[in-house]
Coordinates of C-alpha atoms and ligand atoms in Angstrom, one line a residue:
X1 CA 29.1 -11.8 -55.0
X2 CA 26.3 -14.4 -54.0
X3 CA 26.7 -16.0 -50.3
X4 CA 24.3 -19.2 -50.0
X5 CA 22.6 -19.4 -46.8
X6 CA 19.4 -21.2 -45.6
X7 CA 17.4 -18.5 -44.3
X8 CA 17.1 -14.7 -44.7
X9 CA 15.1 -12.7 -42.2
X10 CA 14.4 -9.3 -43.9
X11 CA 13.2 -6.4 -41.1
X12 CA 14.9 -5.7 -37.6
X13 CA 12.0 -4.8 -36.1
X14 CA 10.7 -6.9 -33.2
X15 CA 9.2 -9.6 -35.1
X16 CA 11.9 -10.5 -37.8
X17 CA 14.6 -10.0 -34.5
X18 CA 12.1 -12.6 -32.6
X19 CA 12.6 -15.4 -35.9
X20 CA 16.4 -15.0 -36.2
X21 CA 16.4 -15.4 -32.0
X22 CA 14.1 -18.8 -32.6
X23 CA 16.4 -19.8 -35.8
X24 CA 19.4 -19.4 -34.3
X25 CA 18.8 -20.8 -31.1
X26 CA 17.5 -24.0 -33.0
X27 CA 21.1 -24.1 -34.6
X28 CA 19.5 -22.9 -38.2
X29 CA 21.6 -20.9 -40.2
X30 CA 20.1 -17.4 -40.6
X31 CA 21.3 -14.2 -41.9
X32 CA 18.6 -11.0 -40.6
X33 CA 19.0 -7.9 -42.4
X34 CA 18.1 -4.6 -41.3
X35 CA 17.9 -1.0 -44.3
X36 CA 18.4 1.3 -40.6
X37 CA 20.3 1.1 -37.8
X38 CA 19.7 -1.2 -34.4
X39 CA 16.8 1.2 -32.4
X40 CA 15.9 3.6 -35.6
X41 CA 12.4 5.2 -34.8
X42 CA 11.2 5.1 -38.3
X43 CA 9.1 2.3 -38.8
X44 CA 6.5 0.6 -35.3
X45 CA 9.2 -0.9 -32.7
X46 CA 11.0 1.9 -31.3
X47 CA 10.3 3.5 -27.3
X48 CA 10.6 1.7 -23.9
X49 CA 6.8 0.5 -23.8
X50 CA 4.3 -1.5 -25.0
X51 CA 1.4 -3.0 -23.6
X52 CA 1.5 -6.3 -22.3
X53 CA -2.5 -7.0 -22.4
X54 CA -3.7 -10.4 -21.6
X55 CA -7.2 -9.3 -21.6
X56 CA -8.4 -11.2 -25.2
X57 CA -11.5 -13.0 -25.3
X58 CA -10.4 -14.9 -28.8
X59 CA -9.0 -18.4 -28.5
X60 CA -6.2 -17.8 -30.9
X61 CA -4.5 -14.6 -29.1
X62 CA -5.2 -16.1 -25.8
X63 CA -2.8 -19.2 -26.6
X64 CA -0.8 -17.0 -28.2
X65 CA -0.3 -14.5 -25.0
X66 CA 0.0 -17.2 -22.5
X67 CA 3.2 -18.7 -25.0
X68 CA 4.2 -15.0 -25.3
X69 CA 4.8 -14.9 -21.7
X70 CA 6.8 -17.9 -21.4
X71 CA 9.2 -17.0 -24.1
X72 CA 9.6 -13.7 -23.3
X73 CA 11.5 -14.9 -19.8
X74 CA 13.2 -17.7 -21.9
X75 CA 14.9 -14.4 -23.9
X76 CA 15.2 -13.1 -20.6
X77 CA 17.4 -15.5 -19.2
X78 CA 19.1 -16.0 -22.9
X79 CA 20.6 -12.5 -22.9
X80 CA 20.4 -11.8 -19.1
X81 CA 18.0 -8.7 -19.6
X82 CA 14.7 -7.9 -18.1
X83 CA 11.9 -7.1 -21.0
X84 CA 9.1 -7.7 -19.5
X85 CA 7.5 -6.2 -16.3
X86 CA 4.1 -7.9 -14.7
X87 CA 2.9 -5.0 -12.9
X88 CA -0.8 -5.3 -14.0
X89 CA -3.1 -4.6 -17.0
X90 CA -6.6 -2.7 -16.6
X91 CA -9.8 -2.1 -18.8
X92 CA -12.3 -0.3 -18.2
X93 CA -15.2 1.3 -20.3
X94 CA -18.5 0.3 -21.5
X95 CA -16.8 -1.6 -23.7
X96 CA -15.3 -4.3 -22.0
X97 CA -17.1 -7.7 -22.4
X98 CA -19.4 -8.7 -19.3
X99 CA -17.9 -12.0 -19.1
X100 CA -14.2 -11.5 -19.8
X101 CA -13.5 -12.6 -16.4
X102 CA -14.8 -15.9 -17.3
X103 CA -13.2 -16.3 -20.1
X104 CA -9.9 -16.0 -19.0
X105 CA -10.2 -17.5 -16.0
X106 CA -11.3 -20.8 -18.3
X107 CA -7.9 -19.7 -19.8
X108 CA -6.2 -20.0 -16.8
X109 CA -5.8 -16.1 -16.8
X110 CA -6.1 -14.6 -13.4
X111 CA -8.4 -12.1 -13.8
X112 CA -11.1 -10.0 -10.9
X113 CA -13.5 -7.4 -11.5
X114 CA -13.0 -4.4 -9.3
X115 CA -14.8 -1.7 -8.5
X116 CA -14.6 1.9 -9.5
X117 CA -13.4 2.9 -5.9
X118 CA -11.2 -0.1 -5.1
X119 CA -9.8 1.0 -8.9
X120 CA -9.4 4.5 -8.0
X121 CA -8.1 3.3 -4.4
X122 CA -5.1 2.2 -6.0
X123 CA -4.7 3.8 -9.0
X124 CA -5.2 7.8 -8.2
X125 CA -3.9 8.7 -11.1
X126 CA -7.2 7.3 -13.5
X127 CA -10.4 7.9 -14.0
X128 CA -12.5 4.8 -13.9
X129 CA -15.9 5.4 -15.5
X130 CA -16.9 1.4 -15.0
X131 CA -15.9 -1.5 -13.1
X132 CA -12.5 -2.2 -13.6
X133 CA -11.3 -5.9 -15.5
X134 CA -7.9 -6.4 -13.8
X135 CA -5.5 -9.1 -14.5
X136 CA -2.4 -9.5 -12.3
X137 CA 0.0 -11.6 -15.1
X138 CA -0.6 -7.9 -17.7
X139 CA 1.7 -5.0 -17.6
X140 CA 4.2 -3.5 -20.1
X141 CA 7.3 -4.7 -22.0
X142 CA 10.6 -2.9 -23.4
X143 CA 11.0 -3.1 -27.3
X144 CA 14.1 -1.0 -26.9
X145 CA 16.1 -4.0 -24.5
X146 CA 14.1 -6.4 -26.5
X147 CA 15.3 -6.1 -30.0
X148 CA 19.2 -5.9 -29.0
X149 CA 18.6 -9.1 -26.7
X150 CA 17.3 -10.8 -29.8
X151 CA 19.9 -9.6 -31.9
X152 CA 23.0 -10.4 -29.3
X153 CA 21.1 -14.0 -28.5
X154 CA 21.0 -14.6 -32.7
X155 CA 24.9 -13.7 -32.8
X156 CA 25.5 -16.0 -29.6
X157 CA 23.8 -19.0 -31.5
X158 CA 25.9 -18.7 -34.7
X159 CA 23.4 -16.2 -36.8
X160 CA 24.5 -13.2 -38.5
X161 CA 22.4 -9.8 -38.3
X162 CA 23.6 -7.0 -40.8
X163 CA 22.5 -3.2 -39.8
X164 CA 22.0 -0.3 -42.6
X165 CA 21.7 -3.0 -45.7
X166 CA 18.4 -2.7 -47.1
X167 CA 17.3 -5.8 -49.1
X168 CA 16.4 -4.3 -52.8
X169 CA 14.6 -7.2 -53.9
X170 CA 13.7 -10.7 -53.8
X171 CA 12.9 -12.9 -56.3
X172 CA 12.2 -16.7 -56.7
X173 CA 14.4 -19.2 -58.7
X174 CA 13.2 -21.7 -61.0
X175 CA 14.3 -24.6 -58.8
X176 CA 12.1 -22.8 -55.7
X177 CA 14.9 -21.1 -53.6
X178 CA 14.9 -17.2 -53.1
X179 CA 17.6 -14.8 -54.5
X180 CA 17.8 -11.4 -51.9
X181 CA 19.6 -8.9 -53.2
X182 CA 21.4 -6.2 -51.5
X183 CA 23.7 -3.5 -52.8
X184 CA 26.7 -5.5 -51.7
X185 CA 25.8 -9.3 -51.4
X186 CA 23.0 -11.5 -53.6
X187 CA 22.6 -14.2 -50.9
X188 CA 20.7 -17.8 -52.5
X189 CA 18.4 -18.6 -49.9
X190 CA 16.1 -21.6 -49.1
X191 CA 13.7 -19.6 -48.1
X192 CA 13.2 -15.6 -46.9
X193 CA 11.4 -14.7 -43.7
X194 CA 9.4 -11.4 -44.8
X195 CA 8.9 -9.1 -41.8
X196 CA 9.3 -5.7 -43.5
X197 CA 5.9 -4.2 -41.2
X198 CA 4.6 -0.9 -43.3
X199 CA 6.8 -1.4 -45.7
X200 CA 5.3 -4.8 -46.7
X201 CA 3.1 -3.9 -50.0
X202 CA 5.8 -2.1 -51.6
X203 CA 8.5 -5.3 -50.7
X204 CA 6.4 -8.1 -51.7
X205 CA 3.2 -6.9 -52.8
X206 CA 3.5 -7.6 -56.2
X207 CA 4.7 -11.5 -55.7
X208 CA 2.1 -12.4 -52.9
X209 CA -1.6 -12.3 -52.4
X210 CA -3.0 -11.6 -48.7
X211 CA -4.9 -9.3 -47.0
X212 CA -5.2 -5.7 -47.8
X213 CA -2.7 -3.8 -45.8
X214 CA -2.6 -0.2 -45.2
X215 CA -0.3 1.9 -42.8
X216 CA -0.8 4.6 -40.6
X217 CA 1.0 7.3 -38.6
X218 CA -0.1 6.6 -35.3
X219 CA 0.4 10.2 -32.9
X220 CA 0.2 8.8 -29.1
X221 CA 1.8 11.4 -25.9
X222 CA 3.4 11.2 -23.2
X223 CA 1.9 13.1 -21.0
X224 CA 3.4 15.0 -17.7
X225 CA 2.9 13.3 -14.3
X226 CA 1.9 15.8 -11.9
X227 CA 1.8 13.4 -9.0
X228 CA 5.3 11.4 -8.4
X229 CA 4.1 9.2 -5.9
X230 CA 1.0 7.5 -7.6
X231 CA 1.5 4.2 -9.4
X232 CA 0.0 3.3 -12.6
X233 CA -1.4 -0.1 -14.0
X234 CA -1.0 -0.3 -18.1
X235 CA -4.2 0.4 -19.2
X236 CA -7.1 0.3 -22.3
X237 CA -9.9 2.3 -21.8
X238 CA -12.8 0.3 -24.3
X239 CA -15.3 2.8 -25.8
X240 CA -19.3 2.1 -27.3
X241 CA -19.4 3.0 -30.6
X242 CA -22.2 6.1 -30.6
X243 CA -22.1 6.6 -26.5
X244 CA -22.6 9.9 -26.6
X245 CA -20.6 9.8 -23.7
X246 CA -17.5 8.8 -25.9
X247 CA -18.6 11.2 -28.9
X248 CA -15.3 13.1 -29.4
X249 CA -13.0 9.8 -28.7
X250 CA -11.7 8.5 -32.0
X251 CA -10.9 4.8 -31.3
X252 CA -10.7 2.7 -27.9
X253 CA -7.2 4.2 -25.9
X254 CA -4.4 2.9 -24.4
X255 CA -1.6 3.7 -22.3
X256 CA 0.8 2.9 -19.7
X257 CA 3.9 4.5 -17.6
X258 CA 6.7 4.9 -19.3
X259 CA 9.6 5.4 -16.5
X260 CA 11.2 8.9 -17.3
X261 CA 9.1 9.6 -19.8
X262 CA 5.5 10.3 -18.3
X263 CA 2.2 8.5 -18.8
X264 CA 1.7 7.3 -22.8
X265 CA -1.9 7.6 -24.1
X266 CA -2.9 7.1 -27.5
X267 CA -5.8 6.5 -30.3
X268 CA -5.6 2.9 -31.8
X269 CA -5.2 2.5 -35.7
X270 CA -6.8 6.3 -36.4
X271 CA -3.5 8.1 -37.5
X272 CA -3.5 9.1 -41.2
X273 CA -2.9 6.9 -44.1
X274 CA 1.2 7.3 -44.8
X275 CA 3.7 6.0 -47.7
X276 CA 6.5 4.0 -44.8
X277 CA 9.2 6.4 -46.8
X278 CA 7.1 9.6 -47.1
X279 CA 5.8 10.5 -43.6
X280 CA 5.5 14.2 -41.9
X281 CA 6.7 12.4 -38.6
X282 CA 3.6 15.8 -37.6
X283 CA 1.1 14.6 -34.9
X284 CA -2.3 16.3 -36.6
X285 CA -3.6 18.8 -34.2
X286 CA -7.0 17.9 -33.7
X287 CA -6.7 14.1 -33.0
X288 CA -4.0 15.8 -30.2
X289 CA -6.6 18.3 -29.0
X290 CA -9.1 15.4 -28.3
X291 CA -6.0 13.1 -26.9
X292 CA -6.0 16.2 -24.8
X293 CA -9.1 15.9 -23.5
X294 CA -9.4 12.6 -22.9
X295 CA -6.3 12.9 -20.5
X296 CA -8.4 16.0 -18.9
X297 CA -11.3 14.0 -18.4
X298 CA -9.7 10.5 -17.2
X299 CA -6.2 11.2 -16.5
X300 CA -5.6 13.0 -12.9
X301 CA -2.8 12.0 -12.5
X302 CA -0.9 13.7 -15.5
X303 CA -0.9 17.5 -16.6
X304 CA -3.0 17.7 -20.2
X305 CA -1.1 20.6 -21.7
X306 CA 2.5 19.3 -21.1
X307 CA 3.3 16.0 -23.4
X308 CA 5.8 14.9 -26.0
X309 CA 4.5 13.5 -29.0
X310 CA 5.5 10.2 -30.4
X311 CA 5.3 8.9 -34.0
X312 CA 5.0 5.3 -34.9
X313 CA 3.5 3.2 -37.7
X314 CA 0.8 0.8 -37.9
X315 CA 0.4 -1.6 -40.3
X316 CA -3.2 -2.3 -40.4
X317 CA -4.9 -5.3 -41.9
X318 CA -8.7 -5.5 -43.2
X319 CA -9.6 -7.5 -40.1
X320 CA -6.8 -5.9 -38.0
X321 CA -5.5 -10.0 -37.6
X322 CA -1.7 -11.1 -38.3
X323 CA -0.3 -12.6 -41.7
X324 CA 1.5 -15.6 -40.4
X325 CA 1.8 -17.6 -43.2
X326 CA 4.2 -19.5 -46.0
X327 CA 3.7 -19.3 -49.9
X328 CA 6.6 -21.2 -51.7
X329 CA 10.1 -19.8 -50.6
X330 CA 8.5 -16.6 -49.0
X331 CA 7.1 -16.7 -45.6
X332 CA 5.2 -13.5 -44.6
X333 CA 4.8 -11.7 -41.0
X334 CA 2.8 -9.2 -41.3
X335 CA -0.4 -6.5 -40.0
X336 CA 0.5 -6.4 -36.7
X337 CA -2.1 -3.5 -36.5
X338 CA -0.9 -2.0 -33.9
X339 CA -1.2 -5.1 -31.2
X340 CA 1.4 -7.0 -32.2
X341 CA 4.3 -6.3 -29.7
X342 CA 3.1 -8.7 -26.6
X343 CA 3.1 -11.4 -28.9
X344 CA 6.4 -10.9 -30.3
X345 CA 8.5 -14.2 -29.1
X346 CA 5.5 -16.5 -29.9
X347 CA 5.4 -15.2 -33.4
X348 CA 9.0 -15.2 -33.9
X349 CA 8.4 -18.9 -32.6
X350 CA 5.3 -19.4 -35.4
X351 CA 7.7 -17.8 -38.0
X352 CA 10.6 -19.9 -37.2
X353 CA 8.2 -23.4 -37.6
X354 CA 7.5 -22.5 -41.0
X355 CA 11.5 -23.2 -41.6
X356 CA 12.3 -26.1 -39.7
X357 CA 8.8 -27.5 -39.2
X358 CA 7.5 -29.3 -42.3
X359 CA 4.4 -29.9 -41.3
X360 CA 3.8 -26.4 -40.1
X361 CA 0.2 -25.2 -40.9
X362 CA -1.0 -21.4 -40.6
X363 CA -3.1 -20.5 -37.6
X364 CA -6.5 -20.4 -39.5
X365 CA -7.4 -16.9 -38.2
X366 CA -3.8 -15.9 -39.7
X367 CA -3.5 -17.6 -42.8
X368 CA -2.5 -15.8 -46.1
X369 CA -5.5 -17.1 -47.7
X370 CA -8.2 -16.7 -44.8
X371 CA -10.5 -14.3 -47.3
X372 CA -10.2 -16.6 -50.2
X373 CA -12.9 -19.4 -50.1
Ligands
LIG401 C1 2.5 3.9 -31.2 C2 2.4 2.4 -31.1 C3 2.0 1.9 -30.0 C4 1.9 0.5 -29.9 N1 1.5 -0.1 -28.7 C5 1.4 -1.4 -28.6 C6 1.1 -2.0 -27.3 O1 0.8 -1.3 -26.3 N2 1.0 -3.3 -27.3 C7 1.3 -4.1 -28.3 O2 1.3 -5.4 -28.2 N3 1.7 -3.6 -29.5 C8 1.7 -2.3 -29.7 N4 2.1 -1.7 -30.9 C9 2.3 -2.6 -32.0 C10 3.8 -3.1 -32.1 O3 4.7 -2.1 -31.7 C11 4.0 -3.6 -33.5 O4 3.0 -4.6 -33.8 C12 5.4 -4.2 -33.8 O5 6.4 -3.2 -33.4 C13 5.6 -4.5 -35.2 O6 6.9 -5.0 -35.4 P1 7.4 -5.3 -36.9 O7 8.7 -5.9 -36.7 O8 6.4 -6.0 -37.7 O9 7.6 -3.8 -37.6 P2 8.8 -2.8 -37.6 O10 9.3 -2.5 -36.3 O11 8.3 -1.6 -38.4 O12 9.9 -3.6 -38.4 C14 10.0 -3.7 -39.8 C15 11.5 -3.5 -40.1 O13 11.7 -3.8 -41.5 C16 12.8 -3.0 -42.0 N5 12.7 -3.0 -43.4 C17 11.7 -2.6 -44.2 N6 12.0 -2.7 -45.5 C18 13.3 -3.2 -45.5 C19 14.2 -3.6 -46.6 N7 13.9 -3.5 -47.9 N8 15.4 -4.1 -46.2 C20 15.8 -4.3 -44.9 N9 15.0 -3.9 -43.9 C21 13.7 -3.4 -44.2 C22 12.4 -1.6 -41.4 O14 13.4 -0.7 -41.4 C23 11.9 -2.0 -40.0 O15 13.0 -2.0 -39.0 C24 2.2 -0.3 -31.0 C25 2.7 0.2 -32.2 C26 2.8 1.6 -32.2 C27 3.2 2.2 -33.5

């Protein structure tokens, strides 16, 4: 049976729920179709946190943060739900730029140095090694209230979002729509929104050219809070490369509360290359061991030998930037790279332009095409 339809969304992650939300609420017809169920924990969505950092320097993710925030309290009010929570973002480290302040600030970011004991004043439960960047508007967000808030707001607007129907292909028609094909429906699309995360060479790899992508198995904790009554900023702790100070830390970290669930702390884009559909779902030991340590070393507040593991993919690109972008009937989200939730609404919004917006251009810094002269 085919079903013709203007748009497809493939992936229910956050950022194809985020382009059905836009399409629908534009009155677009859209169809977004999921291979798992609503919250699965298979692919780079699922848990109750992310980081909401508003601490970028670039111009691109800067505009992109501040729209983020906006939209994130329009879906908000759309579905009556509260996503995302402003309760403060800090880095520290010898790696955070001297004149970030500045630059957001010129942003219209509020943003203040403070020092390590003002920091430590307030925040017992971290060890500050520098002065602290602190801005106010950071904090964290929910993915798990997020995604069904998209999903019910897509169905209240008139779209359609099928769970446990993977797409098996797609394939472009000699007059330039898109044929998706699923085990029960072929649907004749104008176009198909691609946002398939680590599972993006093996969809479309063959028919597109971007970017090299790889994935990884990401192995963050959540670690044991061994004093109930501090409070806890979201945080990123910024490394220098060959510090010896920083010799056994494997990337920059992260981390933030999660309420009932302990303090999350984790190694960015370091996990182990994975095939999306062949993964040990195994934290490897040592990378834990020095996770560990780090929490021994800068983390008070929490008890280094009790955590729960998490395992979540990354889908890293060469220059760890999106693929936000339109080739023909396919338009491609893609290489979130592990810093892609806080954006979420705005690239659901960028997405959604490349339908209804005819003169919608790729953010430079995003395009498909950006390493081809
Ligand atoms: C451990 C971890 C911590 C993170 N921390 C932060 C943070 O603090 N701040 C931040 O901003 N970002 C963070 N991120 C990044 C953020 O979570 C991701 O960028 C975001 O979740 C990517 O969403 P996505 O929709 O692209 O991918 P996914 O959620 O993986 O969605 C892709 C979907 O496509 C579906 N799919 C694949 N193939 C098919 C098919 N053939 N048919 C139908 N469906 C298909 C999959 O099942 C999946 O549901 C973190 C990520 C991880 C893993």
């Amino acid at each position: 049976m085919t079903e013709r339809i203007e748009t497809v969304v493939v992936g229910g992650g956050l950022m194809g729920s985020a382009t059905a939300w836009q399409l629908a609420k534009r009155g677009r017809e859209v169809t977004l179709l999921e291979q798992f169920g609503q919250l699965h924990k298979i692919g780079a969505s699922h848990g109750t946190t992310r980081n909401f950092n508003v601490g970028y320097v670039e111009e691109h993710y800067l505009a992109l943060v501040k729209e983020a925030g906006r939209l994130w309290r329009e879906l908000e009010a759309d579905a009556d739900v509260s996503v995302l929570n402003l309760l403060g973002m800090t880095n520290h480290g010898k790696g955070v730029p001297a004149q970030h302040v500045e630059v957001l600030r010129a942003h219209g970011i509020s943003a203040q140095w403070l020092s390590v004991d003002e920091a430590r004043e307030r925040w017992s439960g971290i060890n500050f090694d520098t002065k602290i960047l602190f801005t106010p508007d950071g904090g964290r967000l929910d993915p798990s209230t997020a995604i069904p808030a998209f999903q019910a707001t897509t169905e209240k607007f008139g779209g359609h979002v099928r769970h446990e129907t993977p797409v098996l292909k797609v394939a472009e028609t000699a007059n330039g729509q898109v044929e998706v094909v699923t085990d029960s429906v072929t649907y004749l699309a104008d176009q198909v929104v691609v946002t398939v995360g680590g599972w993006t060479n093996k969809f479309i790899g063959g028919q597109l050219s971007y970017p090299r992508l790889y994935v990884t198995q990401e192995q963050p904790a959540h670690f044991a809070i061994n004093n109930e009554a501090a409070t806890w900023p979201s945080f990123n702790h910024r490394r220098i490369i060959g510090d010896p100070q920083y010799d056994y830390w494997y990337s920059d970290i992260y981390g933030m509360l999660t309420p009932g669930e302990g303090i999350k702390a984790g190694w960015h884009g370091v996990g182990i290359h994975v095939d999306p559909d062949n993964r040990s779902f195994q934290y490897e030991p040592m990378m834990m061991r020095a996770l560990q340590r780090y929490a021994r070393e800068y983390l008070p507040g929490v008890d280094p030998e009790q955590f729960t593991d998490i395992s979540c993919t990354y889908t890293m690109s060469s220059d760890e930037a999106f693929i936000l972008d339109r080739r023909g009937p396919f338009i491609l989200g893609a290489g979130f790279s592990g810093q892609g939730a806080k954006f979420t609404p705005a690239i659901g919004r960028v997405l959604a332009d490349f339908v209804t917006e005819s003169k919608a251009r790729p953010i430079p810094q995003f395009a498909a095409g950006r390493f081809i002269a």
